[in-house]
Backbone as JSON, one array per atom type, in Angstrom:
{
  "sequence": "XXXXXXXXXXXXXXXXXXXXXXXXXXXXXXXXXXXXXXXXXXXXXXXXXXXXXXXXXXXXXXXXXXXXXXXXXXXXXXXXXXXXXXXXXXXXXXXXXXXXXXXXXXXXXXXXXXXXXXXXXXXXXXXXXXXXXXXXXXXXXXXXXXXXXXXXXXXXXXXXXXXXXXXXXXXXXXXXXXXXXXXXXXXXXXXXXXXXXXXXXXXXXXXXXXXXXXXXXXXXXXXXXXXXXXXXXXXXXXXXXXXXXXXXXXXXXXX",
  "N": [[-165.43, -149.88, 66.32], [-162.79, -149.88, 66.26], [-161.87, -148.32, 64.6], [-162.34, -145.81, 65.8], [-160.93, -145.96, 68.04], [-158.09, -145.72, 66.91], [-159.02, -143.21, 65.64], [-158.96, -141.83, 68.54], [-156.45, -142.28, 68.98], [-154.93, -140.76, 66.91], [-155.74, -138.12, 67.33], [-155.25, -137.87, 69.93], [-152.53, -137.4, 69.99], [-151.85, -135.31, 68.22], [-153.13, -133.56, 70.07], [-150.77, -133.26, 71.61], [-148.92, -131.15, 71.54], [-150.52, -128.91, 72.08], [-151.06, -129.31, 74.81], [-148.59, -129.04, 76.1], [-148.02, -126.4, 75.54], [-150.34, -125.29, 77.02], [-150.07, -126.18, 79.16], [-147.74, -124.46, 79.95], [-148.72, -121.92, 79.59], [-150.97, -122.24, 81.97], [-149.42, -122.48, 84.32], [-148.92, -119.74, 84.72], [-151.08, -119.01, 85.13], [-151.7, -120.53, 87.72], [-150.02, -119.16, 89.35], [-151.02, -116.94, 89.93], [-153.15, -117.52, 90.84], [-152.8, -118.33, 92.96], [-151.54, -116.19, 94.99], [-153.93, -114.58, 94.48], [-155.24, -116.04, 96.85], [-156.35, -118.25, 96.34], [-156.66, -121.88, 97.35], [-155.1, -124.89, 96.24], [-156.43, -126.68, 95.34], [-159.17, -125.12, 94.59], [-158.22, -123.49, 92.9], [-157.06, -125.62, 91.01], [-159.38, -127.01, 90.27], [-160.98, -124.87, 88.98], [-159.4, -124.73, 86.69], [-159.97, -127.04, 85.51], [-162.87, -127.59, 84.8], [-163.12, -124.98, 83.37], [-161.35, -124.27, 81.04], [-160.27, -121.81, 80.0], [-158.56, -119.68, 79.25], [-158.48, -116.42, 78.78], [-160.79, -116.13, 80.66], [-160.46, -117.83, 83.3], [-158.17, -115.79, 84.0], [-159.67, -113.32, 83.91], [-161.14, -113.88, 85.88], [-160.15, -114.33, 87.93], [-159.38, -111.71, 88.89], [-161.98, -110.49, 88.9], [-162.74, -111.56, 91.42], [-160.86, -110.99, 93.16], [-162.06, -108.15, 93.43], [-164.35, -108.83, 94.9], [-166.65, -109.81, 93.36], [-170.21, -110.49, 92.47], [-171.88, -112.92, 92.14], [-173.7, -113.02, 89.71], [-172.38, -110.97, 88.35], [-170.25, -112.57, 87.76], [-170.45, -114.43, 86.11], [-172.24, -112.95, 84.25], [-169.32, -111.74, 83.07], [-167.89, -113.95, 82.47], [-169.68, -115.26, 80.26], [-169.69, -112.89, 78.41], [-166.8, -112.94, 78.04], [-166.19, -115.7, 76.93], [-168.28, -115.85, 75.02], [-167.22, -116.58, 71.97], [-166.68, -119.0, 71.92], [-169.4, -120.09, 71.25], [-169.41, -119.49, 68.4], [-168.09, -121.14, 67.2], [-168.52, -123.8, 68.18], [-170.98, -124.12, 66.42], [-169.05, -123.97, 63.96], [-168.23, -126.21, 64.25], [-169.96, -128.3, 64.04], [-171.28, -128.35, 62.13], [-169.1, -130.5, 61.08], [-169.65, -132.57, 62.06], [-171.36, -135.76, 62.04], [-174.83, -136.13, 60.68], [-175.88, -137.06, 62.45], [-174.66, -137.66, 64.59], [-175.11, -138.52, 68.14], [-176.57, -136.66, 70.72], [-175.43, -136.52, 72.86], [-172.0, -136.86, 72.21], [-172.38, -134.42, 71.05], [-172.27, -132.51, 73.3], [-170.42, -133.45, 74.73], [-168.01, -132.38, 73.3], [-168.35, -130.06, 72.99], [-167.72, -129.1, 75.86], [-165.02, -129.64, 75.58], [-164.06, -127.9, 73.57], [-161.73, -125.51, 72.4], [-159.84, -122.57, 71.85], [-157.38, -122.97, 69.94], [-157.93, -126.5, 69.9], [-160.41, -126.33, 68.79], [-159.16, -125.33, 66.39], [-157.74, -127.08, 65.42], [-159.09, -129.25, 65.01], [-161.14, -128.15, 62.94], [-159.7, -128.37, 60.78], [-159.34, -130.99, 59.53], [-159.85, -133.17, 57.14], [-163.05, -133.93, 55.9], [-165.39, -135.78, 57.18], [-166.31, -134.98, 60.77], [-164.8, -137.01, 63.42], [-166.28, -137.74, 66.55], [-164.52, -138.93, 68.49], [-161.69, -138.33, 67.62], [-161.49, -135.64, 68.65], [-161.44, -136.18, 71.67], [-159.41, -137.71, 71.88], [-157.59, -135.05, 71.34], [-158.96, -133.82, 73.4], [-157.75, -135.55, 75.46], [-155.23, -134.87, 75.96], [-154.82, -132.33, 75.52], [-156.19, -131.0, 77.7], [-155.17, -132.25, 80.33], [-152.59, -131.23, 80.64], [-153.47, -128.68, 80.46], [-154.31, -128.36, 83.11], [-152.82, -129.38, 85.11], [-150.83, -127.99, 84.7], [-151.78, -125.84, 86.01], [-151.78, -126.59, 88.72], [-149.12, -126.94, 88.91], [-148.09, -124.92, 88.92], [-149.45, -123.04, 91.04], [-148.23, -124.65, 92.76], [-145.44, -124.06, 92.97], [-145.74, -121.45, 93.6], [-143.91, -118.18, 94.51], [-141.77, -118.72, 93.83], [-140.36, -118.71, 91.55], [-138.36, -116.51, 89.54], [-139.13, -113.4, 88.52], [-138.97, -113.03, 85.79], [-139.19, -115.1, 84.04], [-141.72, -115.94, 84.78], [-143.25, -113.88, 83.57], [-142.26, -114.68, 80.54], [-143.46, -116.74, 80.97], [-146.21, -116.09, 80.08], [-146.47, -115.39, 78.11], [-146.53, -117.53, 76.23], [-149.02, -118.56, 75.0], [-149.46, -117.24, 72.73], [-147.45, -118.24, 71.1], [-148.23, -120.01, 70.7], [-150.49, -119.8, 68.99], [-149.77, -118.77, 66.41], [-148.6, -121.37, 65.6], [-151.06, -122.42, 65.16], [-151.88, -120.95, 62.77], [-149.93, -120.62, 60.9], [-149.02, -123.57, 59.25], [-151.47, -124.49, 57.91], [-151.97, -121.88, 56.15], [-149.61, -121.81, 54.26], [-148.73, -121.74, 50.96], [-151.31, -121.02, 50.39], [-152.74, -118.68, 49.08], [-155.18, -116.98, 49.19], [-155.86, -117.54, 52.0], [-153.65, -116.61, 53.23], [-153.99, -113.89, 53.39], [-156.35, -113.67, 54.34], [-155.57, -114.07, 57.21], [-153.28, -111.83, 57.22], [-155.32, -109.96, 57.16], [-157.14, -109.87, 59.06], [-155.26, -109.59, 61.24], [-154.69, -107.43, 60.96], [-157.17, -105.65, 61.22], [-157.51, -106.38, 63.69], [-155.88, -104.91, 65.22], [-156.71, -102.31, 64.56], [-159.12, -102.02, 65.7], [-158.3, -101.92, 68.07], [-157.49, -100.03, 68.32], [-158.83, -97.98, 68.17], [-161.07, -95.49, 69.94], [-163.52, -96.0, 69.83], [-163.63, -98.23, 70.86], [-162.66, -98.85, 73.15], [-164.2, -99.09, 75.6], [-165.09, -101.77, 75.03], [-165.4, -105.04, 75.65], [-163.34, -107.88, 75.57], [-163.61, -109.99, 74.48], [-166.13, -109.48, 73.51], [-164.99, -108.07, 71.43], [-163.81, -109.79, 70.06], [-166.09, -111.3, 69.07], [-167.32, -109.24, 67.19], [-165.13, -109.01, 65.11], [-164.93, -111.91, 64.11], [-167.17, -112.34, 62.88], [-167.53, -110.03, 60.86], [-164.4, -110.52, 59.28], [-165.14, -113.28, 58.59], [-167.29, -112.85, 57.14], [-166.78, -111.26, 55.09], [-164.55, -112.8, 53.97], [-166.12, -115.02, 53.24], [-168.26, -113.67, 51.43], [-166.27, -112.83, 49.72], [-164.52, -115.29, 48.83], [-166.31, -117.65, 48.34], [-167.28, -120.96, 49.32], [-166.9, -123.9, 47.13], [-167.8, -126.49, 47.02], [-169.09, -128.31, 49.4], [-167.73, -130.51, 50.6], [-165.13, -129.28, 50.87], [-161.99, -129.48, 52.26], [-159.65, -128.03, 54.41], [-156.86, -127.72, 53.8], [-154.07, -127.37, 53.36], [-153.52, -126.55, 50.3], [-156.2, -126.45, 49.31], [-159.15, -124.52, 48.91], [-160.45, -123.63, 50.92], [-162.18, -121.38, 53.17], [-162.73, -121.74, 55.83], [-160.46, -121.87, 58.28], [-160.87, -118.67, 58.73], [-162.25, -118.66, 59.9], [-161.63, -119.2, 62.53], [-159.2, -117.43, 62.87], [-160.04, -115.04, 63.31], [-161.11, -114.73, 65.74], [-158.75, -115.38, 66.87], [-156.74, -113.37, 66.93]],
  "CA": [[-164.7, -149.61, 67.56], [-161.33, -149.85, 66.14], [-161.72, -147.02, 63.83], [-162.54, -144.62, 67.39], [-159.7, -146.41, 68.51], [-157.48, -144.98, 66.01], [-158.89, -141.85, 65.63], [-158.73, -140.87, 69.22], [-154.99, -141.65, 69.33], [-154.47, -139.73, 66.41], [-156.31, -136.73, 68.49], [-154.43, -137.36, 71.75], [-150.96, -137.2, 69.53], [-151.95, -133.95, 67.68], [-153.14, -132.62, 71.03], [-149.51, -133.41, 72.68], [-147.97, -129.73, 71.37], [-151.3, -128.27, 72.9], [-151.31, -129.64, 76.02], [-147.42, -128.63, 76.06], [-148.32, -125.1, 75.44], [-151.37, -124.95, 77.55], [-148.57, -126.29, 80.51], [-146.63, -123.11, 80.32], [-149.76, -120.92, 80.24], [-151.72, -122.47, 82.84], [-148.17, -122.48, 84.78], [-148.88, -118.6, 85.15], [-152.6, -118.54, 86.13], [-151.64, -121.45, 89.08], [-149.14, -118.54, 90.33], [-151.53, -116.01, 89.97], [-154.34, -117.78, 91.56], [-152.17, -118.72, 94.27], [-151.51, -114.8, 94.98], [-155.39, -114.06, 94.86], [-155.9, -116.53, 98.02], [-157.4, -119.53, 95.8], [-156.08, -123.04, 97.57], [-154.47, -125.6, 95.48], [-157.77, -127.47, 95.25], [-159.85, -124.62, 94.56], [-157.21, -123.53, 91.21], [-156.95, -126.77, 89.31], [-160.85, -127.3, 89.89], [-161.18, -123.99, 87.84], [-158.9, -125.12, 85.19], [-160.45, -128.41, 84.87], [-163.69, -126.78, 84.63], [-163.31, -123.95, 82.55], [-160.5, -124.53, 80.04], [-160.16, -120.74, 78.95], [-157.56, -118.67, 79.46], [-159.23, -114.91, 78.83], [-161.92, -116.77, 81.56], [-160.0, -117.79, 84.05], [-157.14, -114.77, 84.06], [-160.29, -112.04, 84.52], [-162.04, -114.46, 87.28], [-159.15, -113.75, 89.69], [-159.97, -109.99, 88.97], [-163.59, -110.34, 89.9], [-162.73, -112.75, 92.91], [-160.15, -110.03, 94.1], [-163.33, -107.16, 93.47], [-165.79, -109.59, 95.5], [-167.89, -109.17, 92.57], [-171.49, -110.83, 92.56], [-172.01, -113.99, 91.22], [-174.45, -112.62, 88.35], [-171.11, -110.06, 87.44], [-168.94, -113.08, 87.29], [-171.37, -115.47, 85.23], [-172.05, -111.9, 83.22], [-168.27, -111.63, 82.22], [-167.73, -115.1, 81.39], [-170.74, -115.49, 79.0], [-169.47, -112.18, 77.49], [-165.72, -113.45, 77.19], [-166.2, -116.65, 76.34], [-168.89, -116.09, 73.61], [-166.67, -117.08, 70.69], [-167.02, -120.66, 71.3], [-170.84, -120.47, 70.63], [-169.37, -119.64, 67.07], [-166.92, -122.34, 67.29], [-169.52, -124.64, 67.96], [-171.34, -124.14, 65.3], [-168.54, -123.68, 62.85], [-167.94, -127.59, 64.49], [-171.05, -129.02, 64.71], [-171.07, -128.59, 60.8], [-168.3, -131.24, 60.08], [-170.07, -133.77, 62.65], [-172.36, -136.5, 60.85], [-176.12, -135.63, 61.27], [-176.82, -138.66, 62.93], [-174.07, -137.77, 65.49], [-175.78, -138.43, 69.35], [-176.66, -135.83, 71.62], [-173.63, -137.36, 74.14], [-171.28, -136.57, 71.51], [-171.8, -132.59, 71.16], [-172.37, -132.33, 74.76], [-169.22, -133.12, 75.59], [-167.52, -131.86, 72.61], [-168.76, -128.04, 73.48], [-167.07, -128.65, 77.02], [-163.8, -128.91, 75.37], [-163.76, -126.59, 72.47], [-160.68, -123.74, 73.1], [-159.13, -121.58, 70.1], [-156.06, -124.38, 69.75], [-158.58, -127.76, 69.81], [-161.26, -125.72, 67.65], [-158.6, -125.1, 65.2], [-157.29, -128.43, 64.86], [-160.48, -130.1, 64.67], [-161.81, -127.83, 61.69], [-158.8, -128.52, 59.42], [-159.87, -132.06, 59.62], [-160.7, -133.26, 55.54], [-164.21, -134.64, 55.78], [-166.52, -135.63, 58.31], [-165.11, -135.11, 61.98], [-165.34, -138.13, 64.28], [-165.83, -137.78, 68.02], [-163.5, -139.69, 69.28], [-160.61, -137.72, 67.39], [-162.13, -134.67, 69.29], [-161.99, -136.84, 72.54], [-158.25, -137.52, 71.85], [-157.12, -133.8, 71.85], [-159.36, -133.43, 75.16], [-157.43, -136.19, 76.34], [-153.59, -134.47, 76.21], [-154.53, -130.81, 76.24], [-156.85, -130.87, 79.01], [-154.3, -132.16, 81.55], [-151.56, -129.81, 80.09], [-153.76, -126.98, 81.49], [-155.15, -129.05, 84.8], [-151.66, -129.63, 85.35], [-149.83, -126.79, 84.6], [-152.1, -124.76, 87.11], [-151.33, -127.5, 89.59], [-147.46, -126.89, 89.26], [-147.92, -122.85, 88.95], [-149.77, -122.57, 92.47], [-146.98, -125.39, 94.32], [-144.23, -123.65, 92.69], [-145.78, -119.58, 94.23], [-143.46, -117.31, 94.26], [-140.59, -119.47, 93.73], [-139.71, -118.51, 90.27], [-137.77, -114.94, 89.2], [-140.28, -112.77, 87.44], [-138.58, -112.55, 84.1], [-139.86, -116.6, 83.82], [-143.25, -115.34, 84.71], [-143.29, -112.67, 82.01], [-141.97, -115.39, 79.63], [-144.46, -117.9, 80.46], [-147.31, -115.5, 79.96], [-146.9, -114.87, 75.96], [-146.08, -118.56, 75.57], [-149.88, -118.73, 74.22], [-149.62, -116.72, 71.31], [-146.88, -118.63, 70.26], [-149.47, -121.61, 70.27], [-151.72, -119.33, 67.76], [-148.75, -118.95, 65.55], [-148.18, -122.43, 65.54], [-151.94, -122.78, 64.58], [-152.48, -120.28, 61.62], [-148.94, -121.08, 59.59], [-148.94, -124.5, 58.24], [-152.58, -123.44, 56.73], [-151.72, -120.91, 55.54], [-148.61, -122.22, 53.49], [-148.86, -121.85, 49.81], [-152.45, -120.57, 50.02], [-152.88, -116.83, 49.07], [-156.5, -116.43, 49.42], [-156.02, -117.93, 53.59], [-152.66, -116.25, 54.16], [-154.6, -112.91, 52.61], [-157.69, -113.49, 55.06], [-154.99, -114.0, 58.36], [-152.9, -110.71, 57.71], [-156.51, -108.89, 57.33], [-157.64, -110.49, 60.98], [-154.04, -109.11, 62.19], [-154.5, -105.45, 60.96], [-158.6, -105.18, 61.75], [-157.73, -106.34, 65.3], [-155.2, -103.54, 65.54], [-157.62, -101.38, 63.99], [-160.02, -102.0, 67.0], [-157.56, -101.7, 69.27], [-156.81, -98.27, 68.36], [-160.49, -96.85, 68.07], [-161.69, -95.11, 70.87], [-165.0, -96.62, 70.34], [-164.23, -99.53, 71.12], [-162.19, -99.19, 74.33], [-165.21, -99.88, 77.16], [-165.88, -102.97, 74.77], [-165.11, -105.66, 76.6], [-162.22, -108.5, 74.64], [-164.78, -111.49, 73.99], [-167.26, -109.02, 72.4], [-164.55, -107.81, 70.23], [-163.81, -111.36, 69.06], [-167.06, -111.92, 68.48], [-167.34, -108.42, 65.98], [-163.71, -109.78, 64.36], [-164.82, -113.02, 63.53], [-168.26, -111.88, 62.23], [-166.94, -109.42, 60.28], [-164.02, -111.08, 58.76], [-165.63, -114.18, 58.18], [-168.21, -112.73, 56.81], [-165.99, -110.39, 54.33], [-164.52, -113.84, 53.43], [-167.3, -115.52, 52.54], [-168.7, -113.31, 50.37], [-165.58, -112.77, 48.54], [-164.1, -115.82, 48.7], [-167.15, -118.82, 48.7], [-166.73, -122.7, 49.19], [-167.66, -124.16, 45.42], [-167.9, -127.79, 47.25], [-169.75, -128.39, 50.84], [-166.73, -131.43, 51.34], [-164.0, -129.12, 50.29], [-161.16, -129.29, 53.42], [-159.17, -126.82, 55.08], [-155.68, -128.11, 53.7], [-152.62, -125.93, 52.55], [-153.59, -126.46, 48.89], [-157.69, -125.99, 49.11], [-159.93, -123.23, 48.77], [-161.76, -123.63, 51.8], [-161.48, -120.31, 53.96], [-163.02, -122.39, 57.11], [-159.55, -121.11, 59.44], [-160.8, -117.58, 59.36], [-163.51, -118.33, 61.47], [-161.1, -119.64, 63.87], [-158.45, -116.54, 62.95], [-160.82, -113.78, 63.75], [-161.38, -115.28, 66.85], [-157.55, -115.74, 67.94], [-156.13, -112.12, 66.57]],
  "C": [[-163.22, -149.37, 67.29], [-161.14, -148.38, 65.33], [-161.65, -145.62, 64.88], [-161.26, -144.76, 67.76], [-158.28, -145.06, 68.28], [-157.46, -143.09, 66.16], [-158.8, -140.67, 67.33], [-157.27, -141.12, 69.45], [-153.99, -140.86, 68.35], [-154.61, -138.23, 66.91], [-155.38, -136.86, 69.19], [-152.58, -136.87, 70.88], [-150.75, -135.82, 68.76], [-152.57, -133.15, 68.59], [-151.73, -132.29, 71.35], [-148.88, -131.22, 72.64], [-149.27, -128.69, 72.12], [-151.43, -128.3, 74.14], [-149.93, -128.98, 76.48], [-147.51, -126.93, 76.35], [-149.02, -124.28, 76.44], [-150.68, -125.09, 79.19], [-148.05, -124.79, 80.82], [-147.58, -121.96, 80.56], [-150.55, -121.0, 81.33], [-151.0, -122.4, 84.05], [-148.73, -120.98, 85.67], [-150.12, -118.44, 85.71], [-152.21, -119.7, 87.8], [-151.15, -120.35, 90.17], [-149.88, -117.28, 90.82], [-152.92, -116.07, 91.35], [-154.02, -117.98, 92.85], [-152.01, -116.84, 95.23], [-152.94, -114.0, 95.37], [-155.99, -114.6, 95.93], [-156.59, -117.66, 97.66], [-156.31, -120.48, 96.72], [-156.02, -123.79, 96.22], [-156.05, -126.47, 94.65], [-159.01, -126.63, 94.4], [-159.25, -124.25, 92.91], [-157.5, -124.3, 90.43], [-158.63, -126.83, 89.4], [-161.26, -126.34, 88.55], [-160.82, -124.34, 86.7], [-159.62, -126.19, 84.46], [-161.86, -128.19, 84.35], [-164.45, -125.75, 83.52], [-162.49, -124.29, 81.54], [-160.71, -123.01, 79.16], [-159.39, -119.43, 79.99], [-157.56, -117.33, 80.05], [-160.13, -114.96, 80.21], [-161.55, -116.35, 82.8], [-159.27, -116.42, 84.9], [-158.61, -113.58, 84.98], [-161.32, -112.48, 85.7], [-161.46, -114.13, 88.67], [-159.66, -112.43, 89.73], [-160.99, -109.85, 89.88], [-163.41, -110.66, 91.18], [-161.69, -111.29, 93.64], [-161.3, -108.53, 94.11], [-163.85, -107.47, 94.25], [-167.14, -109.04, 94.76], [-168.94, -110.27, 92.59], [-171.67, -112.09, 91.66], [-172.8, -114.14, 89.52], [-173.43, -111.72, 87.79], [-170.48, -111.61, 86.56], [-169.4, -114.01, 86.05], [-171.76, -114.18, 83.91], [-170.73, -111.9, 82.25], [-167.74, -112.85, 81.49], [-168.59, -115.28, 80.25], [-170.1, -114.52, 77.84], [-167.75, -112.45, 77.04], [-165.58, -114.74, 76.08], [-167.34, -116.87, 74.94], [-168.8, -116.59, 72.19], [-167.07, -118.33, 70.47], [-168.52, -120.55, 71.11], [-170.61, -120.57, 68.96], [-168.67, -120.77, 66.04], [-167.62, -123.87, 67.19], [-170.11, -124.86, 66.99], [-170.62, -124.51, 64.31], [-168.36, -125.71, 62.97], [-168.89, -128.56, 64.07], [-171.29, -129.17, 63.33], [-170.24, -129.84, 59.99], [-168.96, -132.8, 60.91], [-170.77, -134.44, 61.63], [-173.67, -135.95, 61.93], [-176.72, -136.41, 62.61], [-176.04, -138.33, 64.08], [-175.34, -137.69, 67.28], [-175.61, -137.26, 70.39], [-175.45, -135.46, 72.37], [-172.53, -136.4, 73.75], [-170.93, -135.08, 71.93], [-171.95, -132.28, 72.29], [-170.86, -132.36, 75.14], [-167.9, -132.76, 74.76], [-167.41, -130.39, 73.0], [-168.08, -128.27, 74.77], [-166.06, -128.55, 76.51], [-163.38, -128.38, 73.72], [-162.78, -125.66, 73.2], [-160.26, -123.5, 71.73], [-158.31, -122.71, 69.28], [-157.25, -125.85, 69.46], [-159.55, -127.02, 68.34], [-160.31, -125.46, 65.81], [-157.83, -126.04, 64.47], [-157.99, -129.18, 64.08], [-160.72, -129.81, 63.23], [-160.71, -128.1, 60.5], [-158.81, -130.11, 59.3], [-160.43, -132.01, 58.42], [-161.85, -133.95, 56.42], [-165.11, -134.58, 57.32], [-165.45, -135.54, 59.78], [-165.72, -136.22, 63.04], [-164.6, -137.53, 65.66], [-164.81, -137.94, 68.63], [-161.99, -138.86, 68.8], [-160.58, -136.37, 68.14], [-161.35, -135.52, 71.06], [-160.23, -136.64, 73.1], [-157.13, -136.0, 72.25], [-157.75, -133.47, 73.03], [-157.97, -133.89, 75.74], [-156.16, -135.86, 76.73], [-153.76, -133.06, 76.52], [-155.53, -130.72, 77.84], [-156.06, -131.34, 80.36], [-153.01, -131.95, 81.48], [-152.07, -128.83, 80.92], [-154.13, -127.25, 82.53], [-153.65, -128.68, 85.15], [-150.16, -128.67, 85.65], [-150.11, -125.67, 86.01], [-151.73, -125.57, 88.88], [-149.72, -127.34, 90.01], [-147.3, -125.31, 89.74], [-148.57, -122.56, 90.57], [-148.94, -123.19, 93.9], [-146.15, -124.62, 93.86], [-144.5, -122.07, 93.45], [-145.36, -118.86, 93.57], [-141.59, -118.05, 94.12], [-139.8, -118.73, 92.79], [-139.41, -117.2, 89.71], [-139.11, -114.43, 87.91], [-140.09, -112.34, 86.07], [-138.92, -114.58, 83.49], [-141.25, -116.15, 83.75], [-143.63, -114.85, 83.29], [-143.75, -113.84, 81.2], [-142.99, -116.56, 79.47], [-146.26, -117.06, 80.19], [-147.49, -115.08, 78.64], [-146.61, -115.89, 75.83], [-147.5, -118.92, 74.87], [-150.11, -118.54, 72.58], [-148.52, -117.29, 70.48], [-147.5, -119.78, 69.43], [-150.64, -120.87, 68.85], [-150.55, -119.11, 66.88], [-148.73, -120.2, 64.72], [-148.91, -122.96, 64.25], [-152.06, -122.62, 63.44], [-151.34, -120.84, 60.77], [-149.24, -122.2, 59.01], [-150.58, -124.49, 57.43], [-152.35, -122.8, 56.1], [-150.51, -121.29, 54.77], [-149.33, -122.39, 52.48], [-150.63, -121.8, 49.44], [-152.5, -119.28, 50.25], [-154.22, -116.19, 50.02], [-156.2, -116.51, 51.59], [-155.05, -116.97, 54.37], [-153.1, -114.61, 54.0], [-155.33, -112.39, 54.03], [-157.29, -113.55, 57.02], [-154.49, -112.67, 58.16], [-154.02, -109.76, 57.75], [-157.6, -108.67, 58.65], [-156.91, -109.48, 61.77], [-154.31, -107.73, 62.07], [-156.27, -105.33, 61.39], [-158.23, -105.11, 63.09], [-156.95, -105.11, 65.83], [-155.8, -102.21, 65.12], [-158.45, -101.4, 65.15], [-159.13, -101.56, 68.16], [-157.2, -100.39, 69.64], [-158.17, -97.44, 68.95], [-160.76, -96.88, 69.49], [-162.75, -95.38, 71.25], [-164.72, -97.88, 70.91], [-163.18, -100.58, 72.45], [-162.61, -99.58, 75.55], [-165.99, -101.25, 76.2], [-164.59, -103.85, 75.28], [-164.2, -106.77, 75.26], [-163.07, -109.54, 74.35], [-165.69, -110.52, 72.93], [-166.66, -108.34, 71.57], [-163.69, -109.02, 69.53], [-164.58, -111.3, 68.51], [-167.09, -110.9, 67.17], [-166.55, -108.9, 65.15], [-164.52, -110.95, 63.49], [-166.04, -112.93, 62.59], [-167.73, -111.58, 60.86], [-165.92, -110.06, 59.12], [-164.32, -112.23, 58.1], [-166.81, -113.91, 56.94], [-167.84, -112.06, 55.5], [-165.36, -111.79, 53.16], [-165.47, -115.05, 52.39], [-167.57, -115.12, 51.85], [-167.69, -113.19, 49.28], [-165.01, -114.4, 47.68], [-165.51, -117.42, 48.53], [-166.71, -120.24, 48.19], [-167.22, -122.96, 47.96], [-168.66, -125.49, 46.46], [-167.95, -127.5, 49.05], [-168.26, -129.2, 51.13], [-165.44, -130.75, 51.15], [-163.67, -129.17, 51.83], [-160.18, -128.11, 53.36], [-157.56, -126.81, 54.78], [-155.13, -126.93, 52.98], [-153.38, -125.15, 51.43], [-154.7, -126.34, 48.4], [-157.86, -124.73, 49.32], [-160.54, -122.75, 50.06], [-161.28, -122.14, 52.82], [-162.08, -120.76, 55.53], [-162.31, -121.89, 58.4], [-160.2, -119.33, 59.47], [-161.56, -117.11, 60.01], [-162.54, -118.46, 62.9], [-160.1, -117.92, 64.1], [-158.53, -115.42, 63.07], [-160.82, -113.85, 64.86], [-159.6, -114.87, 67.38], [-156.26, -114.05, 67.8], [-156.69, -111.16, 67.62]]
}
């Protein structure tokens, strides 16, 4: 019990800069949602709920379409698809023995930022350190959408703007200290950064929708990785100074 202890307030203290982050982005969907006719009540439920960004943002869309409940349950499945891979890539560092309970409520809060914490985790990953980062980022983004729909139209639209790329500073945040003084990792991030701009360009792959070109990305890259690069050692970790190329599952995903 004490060891849980521990490890979920090491989680909740290496959530804090996520939850921080997830504040300033969730800030802008509160104002947004507020704008589309959602009540205050009806907003944070979503956030609390969903916990995804890409999710949320194209739900107002639909909701301002009056699109069909099988559209809207369609586009989430197809944005949010990554975490099925996320899962997995997770569900790997659990112990076998871990209880049902556990990944149940692990898979509710998986996001790009928690997923990418978690997996750089040496060794086995315990729940409860999982539990911890729920416990700070998850009412960062409850919270944030809570302030963003009382606050309206309060706030000059060059704040707006500004709080609407404060995400990607959070994937920044993520990929560098990994990537320090490892070639092979910092190799397998600028090759994420130029593929995704490579998709972005192609004409084929402009009626594909942004979740199902994660999912190709992370495939792809990961998969490019792997073969070139392979783990020697099942326990190797995800640190600066290891081999392990584990982040470019996550860094396919967040490019």
């Amino acid at each position: 019990m004490g060891t849980n202890r521990i490890q979920w307030k090491n989680g909740f203290c290496d959530g804090i800069p996520i939850g921080l982050g997830y504040f300033a982005v969730s800030f802008t969907f509160g104002i947004l949602a507020k704008k589309a006719g959602l009540t205050l009540f009806q907003a944070v439920v979503i956030s609390l709920t969903n916990l995804t960004s890409a999710g949320q943002f194209a739900a107002l869309g639909l909701m301002g379409a009056s699109a069909t409940y099988l559209e809207m349950a369609s586009a989430q499945l197809i944005l949010n698809l990554r975490y099925c891979l996320m899962s997995c890539a997770l569900s790997q560092k659990l112990d076998a023995k871990a209880p049902f309970i556990h990944r149940f409520l692990l898979a509710h809060g998986i996001t790009d930022e928690i997923f990418g914490v978690a997996v750089c985790k040496s060794g086995k990953l315990n729940p409860f350190y999982n539990y911890g980062l729920m416990s700070s980022a998850i009412p960062g983004w409850t919270l944030g959408t809570f302030f963003g729909v009382i606050s309206g139209e309060v706030l000059p639209e060059r704040i707006i703007n500004a709080l609407s790329i404060a995400l990607y500073g959070m994937f920044i945040a993520v990929i560098i200290p990994p990537a320090k003084g490892n070639k092979v990792l910092t190799g397998i991030i600028l090759l994420s950064m130029l593929m995704s701009s490579f998709f972005a360009k192609l004409e084929i792959f402009h009626h594909v929708s942004p979740g199902f070109k994660i999912i190709i990305l992370t495939i792809l890259i990961a998969g490019i990785a792997a073969f070139l690069f392979p783990i020697r050692e099942a326990d190797e970790d995800c640190s600066a100074g290891g081999k392990s190329i584990a982040p470019a599952l996550q860094e396919g995903g967040l490019t």
